[in-house]
XYZ file of C-alpha atoms in Angstrom:
60
model
C -35.479 -6.023 -29.247
C -32.221 -5.402 -27.240
C -29.439 -3.665 -29.227
C -25.874 -3.073 -27.926
C -25.129 0.415 -27.097
C -21.571 0.165 -28.033
C -19.321 -1.877 -30.281
C -17.412 -4.751 -28.583
C -13.716 -4.112 -28.721
C -11.300 -6.677 -30.114
C -9.758 -7.147 -26.724
C -13.131 -7.828 -24.936
C -14.200 -10.066 -27.692
C -10.895 -11.901 -27.442
C -11.147 -12.240 -23.631
C -14.664 -13.882 -24.049
C -13.171 -16.405 -26.524
C -10.202 -17.029 -24.549
C -11.471 -20.534 -23.241
C -13.054 -21.665 -26.500
C -10.005 -23.561 -27.757
C -9.647 -27.353 -28.597
C -7.992 -29.636 -25.907
C -6.092 -32.680 -26.364
C -7.987 -35.799 -25.347
C -6.061 -37.898 -22.665
C -5.111 -41.456 -23.397
C -4.369 -44.239 -20.985
C -2.587 -47.529 -21.725
C -4.468 -50.860 -21.588
C -2.754 -53.075 -18.980
C -3.557 -56.243 -21.005
C -2.439 -55.230 -24.648
C -0.530 -52.013 -23.851
C -2.352 -50.117 -26.636
C -3.860 -46.560 -26.207
C -7.422 -46.234 -25.035
C -9.694 -43.546 -23.784
C -10.028 -43.640 -19.912
C -12.822 -45.381 -18.258
C -13.835 -47.016 -21.647
C -13.419 -50.668 -23.113
C -10.170 -51.106 -24.889
C -11.065 -51.278 -28.570
C -8.259 -53.592 -29.502
C -8.801 -56.412 -26.944
C -12.352 -55.845 -25.569
C -11.557 -55.752 -21.860
C -12.353 -53.422 -19.152
C -11.070 -53.636 -15.644
C -9.621 -57.078 -16.487
C -13.008 -58.514 -17.375
C -13.847 -59.251 -20.991
C -16.739 -57.098 -22.057
C -16.539 -57.424 -25.951
C -15.986 -60.600 -27.953
C -13.022 -59.798 -30.417
C -12.267 -62.123 -33.366
C -8.668 -63.643 -33.360
C -7.045 -62.693 -36.573
């Protein structure tokens, strides 16, 4: 079984983990109802995608 010859230093460990951070997801604005939605997805509030109704939403 492979065993490391030397202890990994804090610096080298930190450099390896430098890209393992959380990223803020981007949001776009729905052109129909002006609410925030994820890009390239159906708007959860109105149910439209690319000016076509995809989901039936109940009017309340």
